[in-house]
Amino acid sequence: GAVVSQHPSRVICKSGTSVKIECRSLDFQATTMFWYRQFPKQSLMLMATSNEGSKATYEQGVEKDKFLINHASLTLSTLTVTSAHPEDSSFYICSAGTVLNTEAFFGQGTRLTVV
Amino acid sequence: QQQVKQSPQSLIVQKGGISIINCAYENTAFDYFPWYQQFPGKGPALLIAIRPDVSEKKEGRFTISFNKSAKQFSLHIMDSQPGDSATYFCAASIGSARQLTFGSGTQLTVLP
């Protein structure tokens, strides 16, 4: 299957700072990328959908000014958590898809801890 | 979000046994039903997926059974192994959107 690389795998940041998470499709062009959030022992909750070159579509209840998503190229999407708070601590996972394949390919996730 | 209900929440099986996880959905527009395996600290990995035009799909030890009229689908893991111990998620999506609605997850433990 196709490879999606997420970086960093773990990050610790101080309250009030911003942190950027990258999601790259290594061997295919991702027309659409998805960002999920997962709390311990819970399911994946979709945060937003991004299409290359256009604004992201956020799910209800997700603050778009807090979780900035950029999908500037067909191989890279970034999620920036702005003014992070301890309650933003979570596991963030991206997935990417192509127009040729129904399957969504997942990154390995990023564990964010805000202290 | 449209719901996909998954059960059981946790499952303990002896090595060599059959693990069965069930999911039910509401939205009849769903037309792609994958199962994912997730190990701690890792992203989910696709195990097997099915479309509603077939009632069963088998890949190795993993089988999906699909009941369109009941709006239910299940994952069967035959000859379960300790290495299968992980969290399993069912999911559903519409068309080629790849925007997945996940079930709540099942923590599977296979005892040696």
PDB file of N, CA, C and O in Angstrom, chain A residues 4-73:
ATOM      1  N   VAL A   4       2.179   6.943   3.973  1.00  0.00           N
ATOM      2  CA  VAL A   4       1.938   8.292   4.498  1.00  0.00           C
ATOM      3  C   VAL A   4       2.828   8.472   5.714  1.00  0.00           C
ATOM      4  O   VAL A   4       2.797   7.656   6.643  1.00  0.00           O
ATOM      5  N   SER A   5       3.628   9.513   5.676  1.00  0.00           N
ATOM      6  CA  SER A   5       4.570   9.762   6.768  1.00  0.00           C
ATOM      7  C   SER A   5       4.126  10.990   7.551  1.00  0.00           C
ATOM      8  O   SER A   5       3.810  12.039   6.979  1.00  0.00           O
ATOM      9  N   GLN A   6       4.101  10.841   8.862  1.00  0.00           N
ATOM     10  CA  GLN A   6       3.681  11.924   9.731  1.00  0.00           C
ATOM     11  C   GLN A   6       4.844  12.306  10.631  1.00  0.00           C
ATOM     12  O   GLN A   6       5.545  11.441  11.164  1.00  0.00           O
ATOM     13  N   HIS A   7       5.018  13.602  10.824  1.00  0.00           N
ATOM     14  CA  HIS A   7       6.165  14.071  11.615  1.00  0.00           C
ATOM     15  C   HIS A   7       5.792  15.312  12.408  1.00  0.00           C
ATOM     16  O   HIS A   7       5.111  16.190  11.871  1.00  0.00           O
ATOM     17  N   PRO A   8       6.160  15.424  13.670  1.00  0.00           N
ATOM     18  CA  PRO A   8       6.921  14.430  14.426  1.00  0.00           C
ATOM     19  C   PRO A   8       6.019  13.327  14.967  1.00  0.00           C
ATOM     20  O   PRO A   8       4.802  13.450  14.913  1.00  0.00           O
ATOM     21  N   SER A   9       6.602  12.276  15.494  1.00  0.00           N
ATOM     22  CA  SER A   9       5.803  11.214  16.095  1.00  0.00           C
ATOM     23  C   SER A   9       5.396  11.592  17.518  1.00  0.00           C
ATOM     24  O   SER A   9       4.354  11.148  18.009  1.00  0.00           O
ATOM     25  N   ARG A  10       6.252  12.393  18.163  1.00  0.00           N
ATOM     26  CA  ARG A  10       5.923  12.868  19.511  1.00  0.00           C
ATOM     27  C   ARG A  10       6.392  14.310  19.636  1.00  0.00           C
ATOM     28  O   ARG A  10       7.443  14.672  19.110  1.00  0.00           O
ATOM     29  N   VAL A  11       5.619  15.119  20.322  1.00  0.00           N
ATOM     30  CA  VAL A  11       6.042  16.494  20.572  1.00  0.00           C
ATOM     31  C   VAL A  11       5.468  16.948  21.902  1.00  0.00           C
ATOM     32  O   VAL A  11       4.322  16.644  22.232  1.00  0.00           O
ATOM     33  N   ILE A  12       6.317  17.648  22.631  1.00  0.00           N
ATOM     34  CA  ILE A  12       5.900  18.268  23.894  1.00  0.00           C
ATOM     35  C   ILE A  12       6.069  19.762  23.738  1.00  0.00           C
ATOM     36  O   ILE A  12       7.134  20.224  23.307  1.00  0.00           O
ATOM     37  N   CYS A  13       5.052  20.525  24.055  1.00  0.00           N
ATOM     38  CA  CYS A  13       5.169  21.972  23.942  1.00  0.00           C
ATOM     39  C   CYS A  13       4.556  22.635  25.173  1.00  0.00           C
ATOM     40  O   CYS A  13       3.774  22.019  25.913  1.00  0.00           O
ATOM     41  N   LYS A  14       4.925  23.867  25.364  1.00  0.00           N
ATOM     42  CA  LYS A  14       4.417  24.616  26.506  1.00  0.00           C
ATOM     43  C   LYS A  14       3.071  25.265  26.150  1.00  0.00           C
ATOM     44  O   LYS A  14       2.817  25.604  24.986  1.00  0.00           O
ATOM     45  N   SER A  15       2.259  25.444  27.157  1.00  0.00           N
ATOM     46  CA  SER A  15       0.977  26.118  26.960  1.00  0.00           C
ATOM     47  C   SER A  15       1.192  27.484  26.327  1.00  0.00           C
ATOM     48  O   SER A  15       2.110  28.213  26.691  1.00  0.00           O
ATOM     49  N   GLY A  16       0.362  27.800  25.346  1.00  0.00           N
ATOM     50  CA  GLY A  16       0.440  29.100  24.702  1.00  0.00           C
ATOM     51  C   GLY A  16       1.270  29.118  23.438  1.00  0.00           C
ATOM     52  O   GLY A  16       1.187  30.075  22.654  1.00  0.00           O
ATOM     53  N   THR A  17       2.042  28.081  23.225  1.00  0.00           N
ATOM     54  CA  THR A  17       2.853  28.032  22.013  1.00  0.00           C
ATOM     55  C   THR A  17       2.092  27.301  20.919  1.00  0.00           C
ATOM     56  O   THR A  17       1.030  26.717  21.146  1.00  0.00           O
ATOM     57  N   SER A  18       2.643  27.343  19.711  1.00  0.00           N
ATOM     58  CA  SER A  18       2.033  26.665  18.570  1.00  0.00           C
ATOM     59  C   SER A  18       2.923  25.508  18.133  1.00  0.00           C
ATOM     60  O   SER A  18       4.146  25.559  18.292  1.00  0.00           O
ATOM     61  N   VAL A  19       2.308  24.506  17.601  1.00  0.00           N
ATOM     62  CA  VAL A  19       3.061  23.343  17.131  1.00  0.00           C
ATOM     63  C   VAL A  19       2.508  22.903  15.788  1.00  0.00           C
ATOM     64  O   VAL A  19       1.290  22.903  15.567  1.00  0.00           O
ATOM     65  N   LYS A  20       3.424  22.552  14.890  1.00  0.00           N
ATOM     66  CA  LYS A  20       3.029  22.141  13.540  1.00  0.00           C
ATOM     67  C   LYS A  20       3.301  20.657  13.352  1.00  0.00           C
ATOM     68  O   LYS A  20       4.365  20.149  13.692  1.00  0.00           O
ATOM     69  N   ILE A  21       2.324  19.975  12.772  1.00  0.00           N
ATOM     70  CA  ILE A  21       2.435  18.554  12.460  1.00  0.00           C
ATOM     71  C   ILE A  21       2.344  18.395  10.945  1.00  0.00           C
ATOM     72  O   ILE A  21       1.449  18.955  10.311  1.00  0.00           O
ATOM     73  N   GLU A  22       3.278  17.630  10.379  1.00  0.00           N
ATOM     74  CA  GLU A  22       3.302  17.441   8.930  1.00  0.00           C
ATOM     75  C   GLU A  22       2.805  16.050   8.544  1.00  0.00           C
ATOM     76  O   GLU A  22       3.064  15.070   9.229  1.00  0.00           O
ATOM     77  N   CYS A  23       2.118  16.002   7.436  1.00  0.00           N
ATOM     78  CA  CYS A  23       1.627  14.749   6.882  1.00  0.00           C
ATOM     79  C   CYS A  23       2.029  14.711   5.412  1.00  0.00           C
ATOM     80  O   CYS A  23       1.613  15.577   4.630  1.00  0.00           O
ATOM     81  N   ARG A  24       2.836  13.725   5.058  1.00  0.00           N
ATOM     82  CA  ARG A  24       3.335  13.629   3.689  1.00  0.00           C
ATOM     83  C   ARG A  24       2.943  12.297   3.050  1.00  0.00           C
ATOM     84  O   ARG A  24       3.067  11.242   3.676  1.00  0.00           O
ATOM     85  N   SER A  25       2.492  12.370   1.825  1.00  0.00           N
ATOM     86  CA  SER A  25       2.299  11.163   1.037  1.00  0.00           C
ATOM     87  C   SER A  25       3.594  10.951   0.259  1.00  0.00           C
ATOM     88  O   SER A  25       4.015  11.799  -0.512  1.00  0.00           O
ATOM     89  N   LEU A  26       4.254   9.813   0.495  1.00  0.00           N
ATOM     90  CA  LEU A  26       5.618   9.623  -0.006  1.00  0.00           C
ATOM     91  C   LEU A  26       5.661   9.105  -1.444  1.00  0.00           C
ATOM     92  O   LEU A  26       6.608   9.392  -2.173  1.00  0.00           O
ATOM     93  N   ASP A  27       4.688   8.329  -1.844  1.00  0.00           N
ATOM     94  CA  ASP A  27       4.781   7.714  -3.161  1.00  0.00           C
ATOM     95  C   ASP A  27       3.507   7.861  -3.981  1.00  0.00           C
ATOM     96  O   ASP A  27       3.300   7.103  -4.942  1.00  0.00           O
ATOM     97  N   PHE A  28       2.684   8.827  -3.613  1.00  0.00           N
ATOM     98  CA  PHE A  28       1.491   9.091  -4.407  1.00  0.00           C
ATOM     99  C   PHE A  28       1.056  10.529  -4.166  1.00  0.00           C
ATOM    100  O   PHE A  28       1.469  11.188  -3.216  1.00  0.00           O
ATOM    101  N   GLN A  29       0.224  11.007  -5.052  1.00  0.00           N
ATOM    102  CA  GLN A  29      -0.299  12.354  -4.916  1.00  0.00           C
ATOM    103  C   GLN A  29      -1.654  12.296  -4.218  1.00  0.00           C
ATOM    104  O   GLN A  29      -2.582  11.644  -4.696  1.00  0.00           O
ATOM    105  N   ALA A  30      -1.717  12.964  -3.082  1.00  0.00           N
ATOM    106  CA  ALA A  30      -2.919  12.925  -2.253  1.00  0.00           C
ATOM    107  C   ALA A  30      -3.810  14.118  -2.562  1.00  0.00           C
ATOM    108  O   ALA A  30      -3.519  15.238  -2.179  1.00  0.00           O
ATOM    109  N   THR A  31      -4.888  13.861  -3.255  1.00  0.00           N
ATOM    110  CA  THR A  31      -5.809  14.952  -3.569  1.00  0.00           C
ATOM    111  C   THR A  31      -6.580  15.396  -2.333  1.00  0.00           C
ATOM    112  O   THR A  31      -6.978  16.548  -2.227  1.00  0.00           O
ATOM    113  N   THR A  32      -6.754  14.478  -1.414  1.00  0.00           N
ATOM    114  CA  THR A  32      -7.495  14.789  -0.195  1.00  0.00           C
ATOM    115  C   THR A  32      -6.753  14.236   1.009  1.00  0.00           C
ATOM    116  O   THR A  32      -6.247  13.120   0.962  1.00  0.00           O
ATOM    117  N   MET A  33      -6.686  15.030   2.051  1.00  0.00           N
ATOM    118  CA  MET A  33      -6.101  14.570   3.303  1.00  0.00           C
ATOM    119  C   MET A  33      -7.079  14.844   4.438  1.00  0.00           C
ATOM    120  O   MET A  33      -7.834  15.818   4.401  1.00  0.00           O
ATOM    121  N   PHE A  34      -7.054  13.961   5.414  1.00  0.00           N
ATOM    122  CA  PHE A  34      -7.952  14.065   6.554  1.00  0.00           C
ATOM    123  C   PHE A  34      -7.143  14.120   7.830  1.00  0.00           C
ATOM    124  O   PHE A  34      -6.118  13.459   7.964  1.00  0.00           O
ATOM    125  N   TRP A  35      -7.624  14.893   8.772  1.00  0.00           N
ATOM    126  CA  TRP A  35      -6.992  14.948  10.092  1.00  0.00           C
ATOM    127  C   TRP A  35      -7.971  14.447  11.137  1.00  0.00           C
ATOM    128  O   TRP A  35      -9.126  14.887  11.195  1.00  0.00           O
ATOM    129  N   TYR A  36      -7.477  13.516  11.953  1.00  0.00           N
ATOM    130  CA  TYR A  36      -8.272  12.918  13.017  1.00  0.00           C
ATOM    131  C   TYR A  36      -7.605  13.193  14.360  1.00  0.00           C
ATOM    132  O   TYR A  36      -6.396  13.378  14.453  1.00  0.00           O
ATOM    133  N   ARG A  37      -8.420  13.126  15.377  1.00  0.00           N
ATOM    134  CA  ARG A  37      -7.936  13.262  16.746  1.00  0.00           C
ATOM    135  C   ARG A  37      -8.415  12.041  17.522  1.00  0.00           C
ATOM    136  O   ARG A  37      -9.555  11.579  17.334  1.00  0.00           O
ATOM    137  N   GLN A  38      -7.540  11.514  18.365  1.00  0.00           N
ATOM    138  CA  GLN A  38      -7.900  10.314  19.121  1.00  0.00           C
ATOM    139  C   GLN A  38      -7.454  10.474  20.567  1.00  0.00           C
ATOM    140  O   GLN A  38      -6.252  10.628  20.841  1.00  0.00           O
ATOM    141  N   PHE A  39      -8.407  10.432  21.477  1.00  0.00           N
ATOM    142  CA  PHE A  39      -8.093  10.439  22.904  1.00  0.00           C
ATOM    143  C   PHE A  39      -7.844   9.004  23.352  1.00  0.00           C
ATOM    144  O   PHE A  39      -8.290   8.057  22.688  1.00  0.00           O
ATOM    145  N   PRO A  40      -7.145   8.832  24.487  1.00  0.00           N
ATOM    146  CA  PRO A  40      -6.801   7.478  24.945  1.00  0.00           C
ATOM    147  C   PRO A  40      -8.008   6.562  25.028  1.00  0.00           C
ATOM    148  O   PRO A  40      -9.059   6.941  25.569  1.00  0.00           O
ATOM    149  N   LYS A  41      -7.865   5.402  24.466  1.00  0.00           N
ATOM    150  CA  LYS A  41      -8.879   4.349  24.480  1.00  0.00           C
ATOM    151  C   LYS A  41     -10.198   4.792  23.837  1.00  0.00           C
ATOM    152  O   LYS A  41     -11.257   4.272  24.174  1.00  0.00           O
ATOM    153  N   GLN A  42     -10.109   5.743  22.932  1.00  0.00           N
ATOM    154  CA  GLN A  42     -11.303   6.184  22.228  1.00  0.00           C
ATOM    155  C   GLN A  42     -11.101   6.060  20.721  1.00  0.00           C
ATOM    156  O   GLN A  42     -10.018   5.715  20.250  1.00  0.00           O
ATOM    157  N   SER A  43     -12.152   6.324  20.005  1.00  0.00           N
ATOM    158  CA  SER A  43     -12.106   6.183  18.562  1.00  0.00           C
ATOM    159  C   SER A  43     -11.481   7.409  17.904  1.00  0.00           C
ATOM    160  O   SER A  43     -11.164   8.396  18.568  1.00  0.00           O
ATOM    161  N   LEU A  44     -11.308   7.319  16.608  1.00  0.00           N
ATOM    162  CA  LEU A  44     -10.801   8.449  15.836  1.00  0.00           C
ATOM    163  C   LEU A  44     -11.967   9.367  15.483  1.00  0.00           C
ATOM    164  O   LEU A  44     -12.990   8.899  14.963  1.00  0.00           O
ATOM    165  N   MET A  45     -11.778  10.629  15.754  1.00  0.00           N
ATOM    166  CA  MET A  45     -12.800  11.612  15.422  1.00  0.00           C
ATOM    167  C   MET A  45     -12.268  12.536  14.336  1.00  0.00           C
ATOM    168  O   MET A  45     -11.208  13.142  14.495  1.00  0.00           O
ATOM    169  N   LEU A  46     -12.993  12.644  13.250  1.00  0.00           N
ATOM    170  CA  LEU A  46     -12.564  13.486  12.151  1.00  0.00           C
ATOM    171  C   LEU A  46     -12.598  14.948  12.571  1.00  0.00           C
ATOM    172  O   LEU A  46     -13.604  15.427  13.115  1.00  0.00           O
ATOM    173  N   MET A  47     -11.487  15.640  12.329  1.00  0.00           N
ATOM    174  CA  MET A  47     -11.420  17.065  12.633  1.00  0.00           C
ATOM    175  C   MET A  47     -11.706  17.896  11.381  1.00  0.00           C
ATOM    176  O   MET A  47     -12.467  18.866  11.419  1.00  0.00           O
ATOM    177  N   ALA A  48     -11.056  17.520  10.287  1.00  0.00           N
ATOM    178  CA  ALA A  48     -11.180  18.342   9.089  1.00  0.00           C
ATOM    179  C   ALA A  48     -10.735  17.566   7.866  1.00  0.00           C
ATOM    180  O   ALA A  48      -9.995  16.585   7.957  1.00  0.00           O
ATOM    181  N   THR A  49     -11.211  18.026   6.741  1.00  0.00           N
ATOM    182  CA  THR A  49     -10.856  17.478   5.437  1.00  0.00           C
ATOM    183  C   THR A  49     -10.200  18.577   4.624  1.00  0.00           C
ATOM    184  O   THR A  49     -10.727  19.690   4.563  1.00  0.00           O
ATOM    185  N   SER A  50      -9.065  18.257   4.025  1.00  0.00           N
ATOM    186  CA  SER A  50      -8.402  19.274   3.209  1.00  0.00           C
ATOM    187  C   SER A  50      -8.168  18.765   1.805  1.00  0.00           C
ATOM    188  O   SER A  50      -7.774  17.622   1.599  1.00  0.00           O
ATOM    189  N   ASN A  51      -8.444  19.620   0.856  1.00  0.00           N
ATOM    190  CA  ASN A  51      -8.173  19.339  -0.541  1.00  0.00           C
ATOM    191  C   ASN A  51      -7.075  20.277  -1.019  1.00  0.00           C
ATOM    192  O   ASN A  51      -7.055  21.453  -0.651  1.00  0.00           O
ATOM    193  N   GLU A  52      -6.185  19.738  -1.804  1.00  0.00           N
ATOM    194  CA  GLU A  52      -5.037  20.507  -2.261  1.00  0.00           C
ATOM    195  C   GLU A  52      -5.474  21.803  -2.921  1.00  0.00           C
ATOM    196  O   GLU A  52      -6.327  21.798  -3.801  1.00  0.00           O
ATOM    197  N   GLY A  53      -4.888  22.904  -2.433  1.00  0.00           N
ATOM    198  CA  GLY A  53      -5.141  24.206  -3.030  1.00  0.00           C
ATOM    199  C   GLY A  53      -6.404  24.900  -2.587  1.00  0.00           C
ATOM    200  O   GLY A  53      -6.690  26.005  -3.071  1.00  0.00           O
ATOM    201  N   SER A  54      -7.156  24.299  -1.686  1.00  0.00           N
ATOM    202  CA  SER A  54      -8.376  24.967  -1.217  1.00  0.00           C
ATOM    203  C   SER A  54      -8.446  24.928   0.311  1.00  0.00           C
ATOM    204  O   SER A  54      -7.670  24.243   0.956  1.00  0.00           O
ATOM    205  N   LYS A  55      -9.385  25.686   0.833  1.00  0.00           N
ATOM    206  CA  LYS A  55      -9.516  25.758   2.290  1.00  0.00           C
ATOM    207  C   LYS A  55     -10.049  24.437   2.845  1.00  0.00           C
ATOM    208  O   LYS A  55     -10.843  23.756   2.211  1.00  0.00           O
ATOM    209  N   ALA A  56      -9.622  24.141   4.056  1.00  0.00           N
ATOM    210  CA  ALA A  56     -10.074  22.922   4.703  1.00  0.00           C
ATOM    211  C   ALA A  56     -11.528  23.045   5.145  1.00  0.00           C
ATOM    212  O   ALA A  56     -12.016  24.141   5.427  1.00  0.00           O
ATOM    213  N   THR A  57     -12.186  21.918   5.196  1.00  0.00           N
ATOM    214  CA  THR A  57     -13.550  21.844   5.716  1.00  0.00           C
ATOM    215  C   THR A  57     -13.493  21.230   7.104  1.00  0.00           C
ATOM    216  O   THR A  57     -13.027  20.100   7.264  1.00  0.00           O
ATOM    217  N   TYR A  58     -13.956  21.975   8.088  1.00  0.00           N
ATOM    218  CA  TYR A  58     -13.869  21.534   9.470  1.00  0.00           C
ATOM    219  C   TYR A  58     -15.173  20.903   9.936  1.00  0.00           C
ATOM    220  O   TYR A  58     -16.264  21.331   9.551  1.00  0.00           O
ATOM    221  N   GLU A  59     -15.042  19.900  10.784  1.00  0.00           N
ATOM    222  CA  GLU A  59     -16.211  19.274  11.383  1.00  0.00           C
ATOM    223  C   GLU A  59     -16.791  20.193  12.459  1.00  0.00           C
ATOM    224  O   GLU A  59     -16.098  21.056  13.013  1.00  0.00           O
ATOM    225  N   GLN A  60     -18.052  19.973  12.707  1.00  0.00           N
ATOM    226  CA  GLN A  60     -18.738  20.785  13.716  1.00  0.00           C
ATOM    227  C   GLN A  60     -18.029  20.677  15.056  1.00  0.00           C
ATOM    228  O   GLN A  60     -17.687  19.567  15.497  1.00  0.00           O
ATOM    229  N   GLY A  61     -17.806  21.813  15.683  1.00  0.00           N
ATOM    230  CA  GLY A  61     -17.173  21.838  16.991  1.00  0.00           C
ATOM    231  C   GLY A  61     -15.661  21.972  16.951  1.00  0.00           C
ATOM    232  O   GLY A  61     -15.035  22.133  18.007  1.00  0.00           O
ATOM    233  N   VAL A  62     -15.063  21.906  15.788  1.00  0.00           N
ATOM    234  CA  VAL A  62     -13.613  22.054  15.671  1.00  0.00           C
ATOM    235  C   VAL A  62     -13.303  23.507  15.311  1.00  0.00           C
ATOM    236  O   VAL A  62     -13.811  24.035  14.320  1.00  0.00           O
ATOM    237  N   GLU A  63     -12.489  24.148  16.138  1.00  0.00           N
ATOM    238  CA  GLU A  63     -12.173  25.567  15.928  1.00  0.00           C
ATOM    239  C   GLU A  63     -11.144  25.717  14.811  1.00  0.00           C
ATOM    240  O   GLU A  63      -9.977  25.344  14.965  1.00  0.00           O
ATOM    241  N   LYS A  64     -11.548  26.318  13.721  1.00  0.00           N
ATOM    242  CA  LYS A  64     -10.638  26.438  12.583  1.00  0.00           C
ATOM    243  C   LYS A  64      -9.509  27.417  12.848  1.00  0.00           C
ATOM    244  O   LYS A  64      -8.437  27.306  12.235  1.00  0.00           O
ATOM    245  N   ASP A  65      -9.722  28.370  13.749  1.00  0.00           N
ATOM    246  CA  ASP A  65      -8.655  29.315  14.066  1.00  0.00           C
ATOM    247  C   ASP A  65      -7.627  28.715  15.015  1.00  0.00           C
ATOM    248  O   ASP A  65      -6.521  29.233  15.140  1.00  0.00           O
ATOM    249  N   LYS A  66      -8.016  27.646  15.663  1.00  0.00           N
ATOM    250  CA  LYS A  66      -7.095  26.985  16.587  1.00  0.00           C
ATOM    251  C   LYS A  66      -6.327  25.876  15.880  1.00  0.00           C
ATOM    252  O   LYS A  66      -5.153  25.659  16.143  1.00  0.00           O
ATOM    253  N   PHE A  67      -6.998  25.183  15.014  1.00  0.00           N
ATOM    254  CA  PHE A  67      -6.386  24.082  14.285  1.00  0.00           C
ATOM    255  C   PHE A  67      -6.288  24.493  12.811  1.00  0.00           C
ATOM    256  O   PHE A  67      -7.204  24.288  12.026  1.00  0.00           O
ATOM    257  N   LEU A  68      -5.133  25.059  12.472  1.00  0.00           N
ATOM    258  CA  LEU A  68      -4.926  25.571  11.123  1.00  0.00           C
ATOM    259  C   LEU A  68      -4.415  24.454  10.219  1.00  0.00           C
ATOM    260  O   LEU A  68      -3.422  23.816  10.517  1.00  0.00           O
ATOM    261  N   ILE A  69      -5.108  24.252   9.126  1.00  0.00           N
ATOM    262  CA  ILE A  69      -4.726  23.205   8.188  1.00  0.00           C
ATOM    263  C   ILE A  69      -4.367  23.830   6.851  1.00  0.00           C
ATOM    264  O   ILE A  69      -5.104  24.648   6.315  1.00  0.00           O
ATOM    265  N   ASN A  70      -3.211  23.401   6.345  1.00  0.00           N
ATOM    266  CA  ASN A  70      -2.739  23.865   5.058  1.00  0.00           C
ATOM    267  C   ASN A  70      -2.419  22.668   4.185  1.00  0.00           C
ATOM    268  O   ASN A  70      -1.736  21.747   4.613  1.00  0.00           O
ATOM    269  N   HIS A  71      -2.920  22.676   2.962  1.00  0.00           N
ATOM    270  CA  HIS A  71      -2.672  21.569   2.026  1.00  0.00           C
ATOM    271  C   HIS A  71      -2.145  22.195   0.739  1.00  0.00           C
ATOM    272  O   HIS A  71      -2.833  22.259  -0.270  1.00  0.00           O
ATOM    273  N   ALA A  72      -0.905  22.667   0.840  1.00  0.00           N
ATOM    274  CA  ALA A  72      -0.352  23.484  -0.228  1.00  0.00           C
ATOM    275  C   ALA A  72       0.101  22.693  -1.445  1.00  0.00           C
ATOM    276  O   ALA A  72       0.245  23.234  -2.531  1.00  0.00           O
ATOM    277  N   SER A  73       0.344  21.402  -1.270  1.00  0.00           N
ATOM    278  CA  SER A  73       0.789  20.592  -2.397  1.00  0.00           C
ATOM    279  C   SER A  73       0.104  19.231  -2.337  1.00  0.00           C
ATOM    280  O   SER A  73      -0.547  18.898  -1.355  1.00  0.00           O
TER     281      SER A  73
END
